[in-house]
Short mmCIF file of C-alpha atoms and ligand atoms in Angstrom, two decimals:
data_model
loop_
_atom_site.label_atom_id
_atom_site.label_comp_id
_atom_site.label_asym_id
_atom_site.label_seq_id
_atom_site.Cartn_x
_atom_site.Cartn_y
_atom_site.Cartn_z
CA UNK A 1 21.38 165.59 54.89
CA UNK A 2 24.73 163.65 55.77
CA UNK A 3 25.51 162.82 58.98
CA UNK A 4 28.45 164.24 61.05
CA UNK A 5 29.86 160.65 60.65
CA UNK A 6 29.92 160.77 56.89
CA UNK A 7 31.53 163.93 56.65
CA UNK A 8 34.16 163.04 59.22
CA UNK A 9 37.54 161.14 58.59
CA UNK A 10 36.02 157.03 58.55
CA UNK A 11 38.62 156.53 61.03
CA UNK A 12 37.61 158.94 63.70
CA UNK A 13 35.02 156.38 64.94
CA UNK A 14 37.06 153.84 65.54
CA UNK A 15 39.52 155.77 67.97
CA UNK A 16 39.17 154.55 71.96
CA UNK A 17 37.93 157.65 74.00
CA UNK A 18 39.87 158.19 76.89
CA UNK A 19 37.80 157.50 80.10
CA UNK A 20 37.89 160.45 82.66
CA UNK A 21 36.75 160.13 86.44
CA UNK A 22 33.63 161.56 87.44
CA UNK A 23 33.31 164.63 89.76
CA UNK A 24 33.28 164.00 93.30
CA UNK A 25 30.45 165.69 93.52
CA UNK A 26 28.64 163.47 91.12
CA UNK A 27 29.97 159.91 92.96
CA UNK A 28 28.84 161.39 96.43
CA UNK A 29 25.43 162.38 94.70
CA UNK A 30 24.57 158.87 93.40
CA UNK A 31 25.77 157.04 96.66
CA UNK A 32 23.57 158.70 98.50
CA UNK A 33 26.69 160.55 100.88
CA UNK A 34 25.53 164.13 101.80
CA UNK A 35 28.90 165.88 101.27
CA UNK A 36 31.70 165.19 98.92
CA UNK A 37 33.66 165.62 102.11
CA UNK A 38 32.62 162.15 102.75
CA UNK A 39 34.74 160.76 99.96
CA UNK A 40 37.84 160.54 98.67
CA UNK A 41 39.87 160.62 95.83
CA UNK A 42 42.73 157.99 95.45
CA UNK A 43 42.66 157.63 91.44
CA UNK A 44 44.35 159.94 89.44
CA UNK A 45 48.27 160.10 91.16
CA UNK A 46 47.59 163.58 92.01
CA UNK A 47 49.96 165.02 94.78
CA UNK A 48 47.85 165.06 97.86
CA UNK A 49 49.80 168.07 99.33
CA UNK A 50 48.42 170.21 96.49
CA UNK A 51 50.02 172.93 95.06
CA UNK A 52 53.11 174.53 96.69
CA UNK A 53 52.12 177.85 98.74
CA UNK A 54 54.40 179.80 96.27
CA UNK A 55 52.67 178.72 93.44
CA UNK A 56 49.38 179.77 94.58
CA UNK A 57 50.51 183.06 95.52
CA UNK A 58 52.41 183.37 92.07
CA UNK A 59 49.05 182.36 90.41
CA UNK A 60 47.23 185.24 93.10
CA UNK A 61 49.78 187.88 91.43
CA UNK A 62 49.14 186.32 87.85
CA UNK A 63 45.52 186.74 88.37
CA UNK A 64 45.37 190.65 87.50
CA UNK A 65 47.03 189.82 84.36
CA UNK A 66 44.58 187.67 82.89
CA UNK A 67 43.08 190.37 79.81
CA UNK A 68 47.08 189.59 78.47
CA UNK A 69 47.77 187.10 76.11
CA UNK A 70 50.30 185.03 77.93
CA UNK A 71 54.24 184.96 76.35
CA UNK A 72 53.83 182.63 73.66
CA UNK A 73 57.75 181.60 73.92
CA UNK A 74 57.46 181.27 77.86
CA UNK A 75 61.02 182.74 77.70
CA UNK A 76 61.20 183.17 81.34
CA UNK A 77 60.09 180.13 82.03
CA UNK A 78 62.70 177.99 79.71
CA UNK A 79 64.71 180.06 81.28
CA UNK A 80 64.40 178.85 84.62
CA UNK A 81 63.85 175.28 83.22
CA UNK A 82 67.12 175.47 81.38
CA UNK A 83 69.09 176.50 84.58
CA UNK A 84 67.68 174.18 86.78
CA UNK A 85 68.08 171.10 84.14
CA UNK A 86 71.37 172.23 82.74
CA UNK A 87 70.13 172.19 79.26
CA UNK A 88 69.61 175.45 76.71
CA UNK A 89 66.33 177.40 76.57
CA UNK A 90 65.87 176.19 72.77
CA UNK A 91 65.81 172.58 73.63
CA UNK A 92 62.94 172.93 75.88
CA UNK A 93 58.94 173.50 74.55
CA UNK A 94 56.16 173.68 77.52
CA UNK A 95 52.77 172.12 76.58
CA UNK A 96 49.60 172.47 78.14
CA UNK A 97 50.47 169.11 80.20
CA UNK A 98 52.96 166.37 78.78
CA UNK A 99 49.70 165.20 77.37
CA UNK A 100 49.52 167.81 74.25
CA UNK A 101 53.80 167.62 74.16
CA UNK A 102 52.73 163.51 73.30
CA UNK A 103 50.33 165.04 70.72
CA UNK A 104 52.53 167.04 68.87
CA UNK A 105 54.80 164.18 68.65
CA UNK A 106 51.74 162.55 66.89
CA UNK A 107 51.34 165.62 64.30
CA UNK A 108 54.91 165.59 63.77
CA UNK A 109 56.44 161.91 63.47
CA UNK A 110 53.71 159.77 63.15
CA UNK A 111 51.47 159.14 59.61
CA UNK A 112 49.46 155.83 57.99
CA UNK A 113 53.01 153.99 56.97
CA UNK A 114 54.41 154.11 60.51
CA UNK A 115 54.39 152.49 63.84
CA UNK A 116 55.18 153.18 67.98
CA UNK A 117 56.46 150.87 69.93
CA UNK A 118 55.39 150.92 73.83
CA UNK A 119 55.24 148.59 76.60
CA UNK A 120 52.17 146.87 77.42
CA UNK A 121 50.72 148.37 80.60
CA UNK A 122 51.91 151.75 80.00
CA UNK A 123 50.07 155.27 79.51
CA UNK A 124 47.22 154.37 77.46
CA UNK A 125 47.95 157.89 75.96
CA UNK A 126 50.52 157.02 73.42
CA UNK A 127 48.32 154.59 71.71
CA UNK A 128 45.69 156.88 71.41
CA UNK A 129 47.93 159.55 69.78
CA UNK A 130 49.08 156.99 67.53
CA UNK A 131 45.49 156.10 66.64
CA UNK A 132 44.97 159.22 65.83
CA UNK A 133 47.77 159.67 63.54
CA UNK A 134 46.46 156.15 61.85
CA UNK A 135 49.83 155.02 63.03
CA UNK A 136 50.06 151.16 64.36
CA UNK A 137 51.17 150.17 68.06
CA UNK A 138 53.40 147.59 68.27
CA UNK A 139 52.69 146.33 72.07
CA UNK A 140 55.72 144.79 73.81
CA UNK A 141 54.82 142.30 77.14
CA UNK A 142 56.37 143.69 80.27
CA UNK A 143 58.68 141.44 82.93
CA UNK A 144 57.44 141.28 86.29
CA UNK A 145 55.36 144.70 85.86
CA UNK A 146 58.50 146.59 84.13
CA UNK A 147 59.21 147.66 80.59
CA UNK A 148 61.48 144.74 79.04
CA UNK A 149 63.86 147.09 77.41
CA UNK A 150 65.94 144.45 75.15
CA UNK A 151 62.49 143.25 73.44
CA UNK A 152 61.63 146.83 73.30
CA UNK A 153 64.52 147.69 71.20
CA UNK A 154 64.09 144.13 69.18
CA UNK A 155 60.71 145.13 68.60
CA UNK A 156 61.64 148.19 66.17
CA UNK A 157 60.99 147.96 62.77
CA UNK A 158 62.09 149.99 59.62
CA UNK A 159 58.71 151.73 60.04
CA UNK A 160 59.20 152.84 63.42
CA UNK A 161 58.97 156.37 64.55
CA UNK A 162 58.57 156.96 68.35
CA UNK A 163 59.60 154.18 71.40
CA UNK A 164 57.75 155.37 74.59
CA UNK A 165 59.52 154.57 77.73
CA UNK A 166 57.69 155.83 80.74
CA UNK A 167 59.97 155.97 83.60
CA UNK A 168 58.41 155.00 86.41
CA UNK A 169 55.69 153.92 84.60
CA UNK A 170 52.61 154.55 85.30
CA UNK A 171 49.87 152.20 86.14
CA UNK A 172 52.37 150.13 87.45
CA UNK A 173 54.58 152.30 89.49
CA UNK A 174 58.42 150.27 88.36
CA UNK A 175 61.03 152.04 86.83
CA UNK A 176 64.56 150.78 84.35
CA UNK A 177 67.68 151.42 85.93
CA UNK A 178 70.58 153.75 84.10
CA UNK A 179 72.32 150.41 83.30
CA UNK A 180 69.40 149.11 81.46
CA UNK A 181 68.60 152.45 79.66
CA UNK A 182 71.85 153.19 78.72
CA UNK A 183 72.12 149.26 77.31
CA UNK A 184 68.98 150.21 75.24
CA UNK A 185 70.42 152.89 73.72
CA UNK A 186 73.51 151.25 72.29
CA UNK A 187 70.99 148.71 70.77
CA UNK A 188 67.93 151.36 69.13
CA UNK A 189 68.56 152.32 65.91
CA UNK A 190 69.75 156.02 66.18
CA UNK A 191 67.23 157.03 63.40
CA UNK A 192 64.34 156.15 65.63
CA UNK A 193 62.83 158.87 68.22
CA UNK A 194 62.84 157.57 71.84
CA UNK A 195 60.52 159.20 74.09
CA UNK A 196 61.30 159.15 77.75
CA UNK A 197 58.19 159.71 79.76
CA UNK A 198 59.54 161.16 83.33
CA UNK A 199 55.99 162.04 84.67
CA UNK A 200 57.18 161.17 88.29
CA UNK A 201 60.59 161.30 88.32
CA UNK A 202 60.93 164.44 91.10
CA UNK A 203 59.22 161.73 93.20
CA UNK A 204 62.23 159.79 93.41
CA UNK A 205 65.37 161.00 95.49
CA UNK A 206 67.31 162.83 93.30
CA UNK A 207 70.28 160.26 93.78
CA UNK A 208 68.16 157.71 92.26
CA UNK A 209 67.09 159.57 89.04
CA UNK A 210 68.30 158.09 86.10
CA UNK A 211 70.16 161.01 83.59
CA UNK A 212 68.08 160.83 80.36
CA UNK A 213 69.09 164.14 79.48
CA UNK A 214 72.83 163.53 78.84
CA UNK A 215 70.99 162.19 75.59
CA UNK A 216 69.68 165.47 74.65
CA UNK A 217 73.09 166.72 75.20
CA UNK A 218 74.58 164.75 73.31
CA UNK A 219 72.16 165.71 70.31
CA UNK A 220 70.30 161.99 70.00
CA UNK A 221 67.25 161.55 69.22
CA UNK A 222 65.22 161.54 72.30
CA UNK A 223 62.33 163.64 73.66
CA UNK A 224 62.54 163.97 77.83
CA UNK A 225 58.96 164.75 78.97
CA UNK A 226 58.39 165.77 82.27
CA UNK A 227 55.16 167.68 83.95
CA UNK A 228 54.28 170.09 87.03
CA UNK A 229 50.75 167.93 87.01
CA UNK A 230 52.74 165.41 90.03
CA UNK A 231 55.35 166.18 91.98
CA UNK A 232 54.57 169.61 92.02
CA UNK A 233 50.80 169.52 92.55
CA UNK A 234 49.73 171.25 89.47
CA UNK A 235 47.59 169.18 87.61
CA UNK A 236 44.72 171.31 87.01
CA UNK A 237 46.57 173.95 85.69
CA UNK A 238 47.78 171.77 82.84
CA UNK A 239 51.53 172.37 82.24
CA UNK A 240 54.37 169.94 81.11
CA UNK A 241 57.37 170.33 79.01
CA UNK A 242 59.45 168.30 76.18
CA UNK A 243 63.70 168.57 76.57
CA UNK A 244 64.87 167.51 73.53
CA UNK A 245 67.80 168.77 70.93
CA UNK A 246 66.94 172.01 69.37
CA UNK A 247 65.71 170.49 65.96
CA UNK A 248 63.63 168.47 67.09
CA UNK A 249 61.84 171.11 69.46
CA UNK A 250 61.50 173.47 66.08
CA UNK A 251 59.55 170.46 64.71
CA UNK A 252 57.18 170.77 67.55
CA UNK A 253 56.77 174.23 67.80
CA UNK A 254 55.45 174.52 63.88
CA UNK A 255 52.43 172.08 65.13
CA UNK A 256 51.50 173.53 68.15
CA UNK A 257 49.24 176.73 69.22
CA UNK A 258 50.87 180.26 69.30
CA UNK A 259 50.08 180.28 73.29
CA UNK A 260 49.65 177.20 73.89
CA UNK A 261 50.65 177.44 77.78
CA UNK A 262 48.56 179.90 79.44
CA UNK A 263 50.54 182.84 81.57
CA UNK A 264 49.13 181.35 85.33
CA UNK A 265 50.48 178.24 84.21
CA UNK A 266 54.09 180.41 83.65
CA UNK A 267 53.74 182.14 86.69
CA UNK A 268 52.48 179.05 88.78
CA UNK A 269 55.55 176.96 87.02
CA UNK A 270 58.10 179.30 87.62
CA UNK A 271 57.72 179.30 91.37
CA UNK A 272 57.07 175.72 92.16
CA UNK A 273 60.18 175.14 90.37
CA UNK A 274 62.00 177.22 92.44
CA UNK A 275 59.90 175.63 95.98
CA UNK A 276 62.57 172.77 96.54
CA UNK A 277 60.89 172.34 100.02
CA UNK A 278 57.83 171.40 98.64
CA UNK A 279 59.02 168.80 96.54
CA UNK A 280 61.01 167.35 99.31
CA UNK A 281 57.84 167.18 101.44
CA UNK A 282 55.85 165.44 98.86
CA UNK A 283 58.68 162.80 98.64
CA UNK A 284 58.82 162.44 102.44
CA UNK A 285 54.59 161.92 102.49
CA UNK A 286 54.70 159.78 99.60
CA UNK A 287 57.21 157.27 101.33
CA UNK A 288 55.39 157.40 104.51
CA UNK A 289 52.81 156.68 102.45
CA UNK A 290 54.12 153.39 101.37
CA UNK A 291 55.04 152.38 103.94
CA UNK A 292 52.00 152.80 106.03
CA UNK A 293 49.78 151.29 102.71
CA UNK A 294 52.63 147.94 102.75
CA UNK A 295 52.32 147.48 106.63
CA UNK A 296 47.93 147.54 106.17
CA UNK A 297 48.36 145.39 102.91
CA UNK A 298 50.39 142.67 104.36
CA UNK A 299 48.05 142.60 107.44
CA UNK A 300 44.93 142.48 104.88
CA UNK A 301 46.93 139.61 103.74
CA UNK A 302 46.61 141.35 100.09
CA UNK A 303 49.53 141.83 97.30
CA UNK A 304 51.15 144.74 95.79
CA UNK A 305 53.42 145.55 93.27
CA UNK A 306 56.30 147.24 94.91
CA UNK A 307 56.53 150.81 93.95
CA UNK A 308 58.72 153.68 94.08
CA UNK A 309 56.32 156.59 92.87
CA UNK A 310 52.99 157.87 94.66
CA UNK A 311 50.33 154.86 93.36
CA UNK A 312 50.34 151.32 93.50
CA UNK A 313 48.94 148.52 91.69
CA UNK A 314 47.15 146.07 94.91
CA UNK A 315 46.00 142.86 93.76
CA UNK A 316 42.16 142.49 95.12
CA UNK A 317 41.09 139.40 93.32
CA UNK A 318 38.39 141.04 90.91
CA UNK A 319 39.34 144.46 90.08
CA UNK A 320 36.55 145.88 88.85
CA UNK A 321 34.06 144.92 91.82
CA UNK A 322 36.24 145.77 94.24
CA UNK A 323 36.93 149.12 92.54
CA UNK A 324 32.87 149.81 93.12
CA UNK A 325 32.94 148.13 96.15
CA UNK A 326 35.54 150.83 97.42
CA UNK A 327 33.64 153.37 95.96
CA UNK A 328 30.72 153.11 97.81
CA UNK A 329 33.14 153.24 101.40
CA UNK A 330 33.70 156.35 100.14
CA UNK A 331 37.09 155.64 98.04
CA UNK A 332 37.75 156.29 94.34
CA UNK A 333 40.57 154.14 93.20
CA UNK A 334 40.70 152.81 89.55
CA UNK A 335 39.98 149.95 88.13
CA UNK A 336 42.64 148.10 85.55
CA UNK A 337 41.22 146.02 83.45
CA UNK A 338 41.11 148.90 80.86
CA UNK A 339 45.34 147.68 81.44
CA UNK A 340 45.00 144.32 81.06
CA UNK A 341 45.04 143.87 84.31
CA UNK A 342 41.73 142.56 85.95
CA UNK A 343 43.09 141.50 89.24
CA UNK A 344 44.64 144.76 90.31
CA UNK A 345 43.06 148.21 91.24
CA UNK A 346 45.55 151.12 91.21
CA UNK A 347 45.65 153.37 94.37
CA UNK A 348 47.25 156.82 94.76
CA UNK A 349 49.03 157.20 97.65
CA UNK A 350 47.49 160.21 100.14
CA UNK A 351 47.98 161.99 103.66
CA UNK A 352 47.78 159.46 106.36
CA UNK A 353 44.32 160.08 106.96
CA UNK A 354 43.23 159.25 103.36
CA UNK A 355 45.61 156.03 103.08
CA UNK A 356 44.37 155.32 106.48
CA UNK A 357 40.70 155.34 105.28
CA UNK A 358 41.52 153.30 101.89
CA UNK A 359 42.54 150.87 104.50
CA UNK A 360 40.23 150.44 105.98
CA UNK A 361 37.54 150.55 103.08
CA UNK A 362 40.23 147.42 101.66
CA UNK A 363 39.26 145.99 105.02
CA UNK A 364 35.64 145.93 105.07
CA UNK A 365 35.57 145.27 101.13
CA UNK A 366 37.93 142.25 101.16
CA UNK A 367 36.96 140.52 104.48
CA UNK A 368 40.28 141.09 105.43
CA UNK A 369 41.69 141.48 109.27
CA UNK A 370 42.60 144.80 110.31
C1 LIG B 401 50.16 161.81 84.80
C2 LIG B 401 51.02 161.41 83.67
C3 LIG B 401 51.47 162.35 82.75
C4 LIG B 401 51.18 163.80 82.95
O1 LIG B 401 50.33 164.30 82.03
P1 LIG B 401 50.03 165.87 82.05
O2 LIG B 401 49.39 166.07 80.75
O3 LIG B 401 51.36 166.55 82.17
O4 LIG B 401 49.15 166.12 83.23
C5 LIG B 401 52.27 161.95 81.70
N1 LIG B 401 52.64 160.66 81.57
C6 LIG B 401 52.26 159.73 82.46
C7 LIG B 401 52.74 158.35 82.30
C8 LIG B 401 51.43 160.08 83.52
O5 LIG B 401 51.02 159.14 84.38
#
């Protein structure tokens, strides 16, 4: 008998696996705590308000639906979307998360002869999409933690397909200004797709969001992709959405599942969209938050990378022990040498308690004052 290998694809072995966190649960377990309450969670950029009120109770009404299959167009939903963003219904396609949107963008554009171009530090997603597509990553060094847009758009070649731009970018929490995007796009080839990654953009004051979509508007070729998994505190409920022009959204809707975004996810959407308050709120914790995690840095004597989302890269020396270190105070931060980055452990910014405690943990880990 063959193996599974053998009758795979020969290059499915050689694709990274994504590393996910470990339950709580699990951590507390093996640490000997005697509740997960003991610990907490500071890793994945989650939004430490959780969910807006509205959304629970729309996923409460949603709840006696559930025998349904969902709308498979989530018309009301681009709907709203399309209102709110001043763009048309048909050049917007929800995923389940930007995550599967990035997929589809594999299925569609990407194929053995082709290549991506992405910053170095960025979402480690894109090159595993293109990995799967057997496509090459062409890895461009960042400046001072931010995406170097001119040798971004240098580094194109005829065989180019996608440019990711994640903006801010996570690990490292910097964003490009509207000068320097709208310098890249007079330089990129028109032919060539670029893929703005606004994961975290309702984090930042809406005067200081740069307009990517006057792109879409103007029919270029650019993908938008923004998520409820952040600002809006849904990220277990796995929803995101692609803006683009209408032909390219018709690409990605052949590729993906007939219902691919399940109907809580709609409902849950829908009215954290419309919950402006709650947004606001989460902006207002999340720059207390810095704030209180740059006054308890510089007193711990330790560096940061300034940041204007809710996680930031702190330089601890050795990343990876201190990342343990941390986690057996009770904190879960992550550890970025996976990045390229062996000095720095990325922390998600909480409530005041939990960025109080992370301080502390830094503290007693780093032999720090404080
Ligand atoms: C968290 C994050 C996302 C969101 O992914 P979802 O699949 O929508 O949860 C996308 N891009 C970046 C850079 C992120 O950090």
């Amino acid at each position: 008998m063959t193996s599974f290998s053998d009758s795979a694809n020969p290059w499915i072995d050689d694709l990274l696996v994504y590393e996910p966190g470990r339950p709580i649960e699990e951590v507390a377990r093996e640490l000997g705590f005697d509740s997960s309450a003991e610990i907490i969670k500071l890793a994945s950029n989650e939004n430490a308000l959780g969910p807006s009120p509205k959304a629970i109770a729309a996923m409460r009404d949603a709840a006696t639906s559930m025998h349904l299959y969902p709308d498979g167009g989530a018309y009301y939903l681009k709907a709203d979307l399309a209102a709110a963003l001043d763009v048309r219904p048909d050049q917007i396609l929800p995923g389940t998360g930007s995550n599967e949107l990035i997929e589809l963008m594999g299925h569609v554009f990407l194929n053995e002869n082709s290549n991506i171009v992405m910053s170095q530090c960025a979402f480690v997603v894109y090159r595993l999409v293109a990995m799967a597509a057997r496509a090459r990553t062409i890895t461009v060094p960042m400046q001072n933690y931010t995406h170097d847009l001119e040798a971004m758009a240098k580094a194109v070649t005829p065989e180019t397909r996608l440019v990711f731009v994640a903006n801010p970018n996570n690990p490292t929490g910097t964003m490009v200004s509207q000068d320097e995007i709208d310098r890249f796009m007079e330089q990129v080839s028109p032919d060539v797709v670029v893929c703005f990654d606004e994961a975290y953009i309702e984090l930042l004051d809406p005067s200081l969001q740069p307009d990517t979509l006057k792109y879409v508007r103007e029919g270029r070729n650019v993908i938008v992709l923004r998520t409820f998994s952040k600002a809006y505190g849904l990220a277990g409920l796995r929803i995101g959405y692609a803006i683009a022009p209408e032909p390219c959204i018709a690409l990605l809707n052949r590729v993906r599942q007939p219902f691919n975004v399940n109907a809580m996810a709609q409902a849950a959407a829908r009215a954290a969209l419309a919950d402006t308050d709650h947004v606001s709120r989460t902006r207002a914790l999340v720059s207390d938050g810095i704030a209180q995690f740059e006054t308890g840095l510089a007193a711990l004597g330790l560096s940061w990378v300034p940041t204007v989302v809710n996680f930031m890269l702190v330089e601890v020396g050795a990343g990876r022990s201190t990342f343990s270190a941390l986690q057996k105070e009770g904190v879960i931060t992550r550890p970025m040498d996976g990045y390229g980055l062996p000095h720095h452990i990325r922390v998600t910014i909480g409530t005041h308690a939990e960025n109080e405690k992370c301080l502390q943990a830094l503290a007693a880990v780093t032999g720090g004052a404080s």
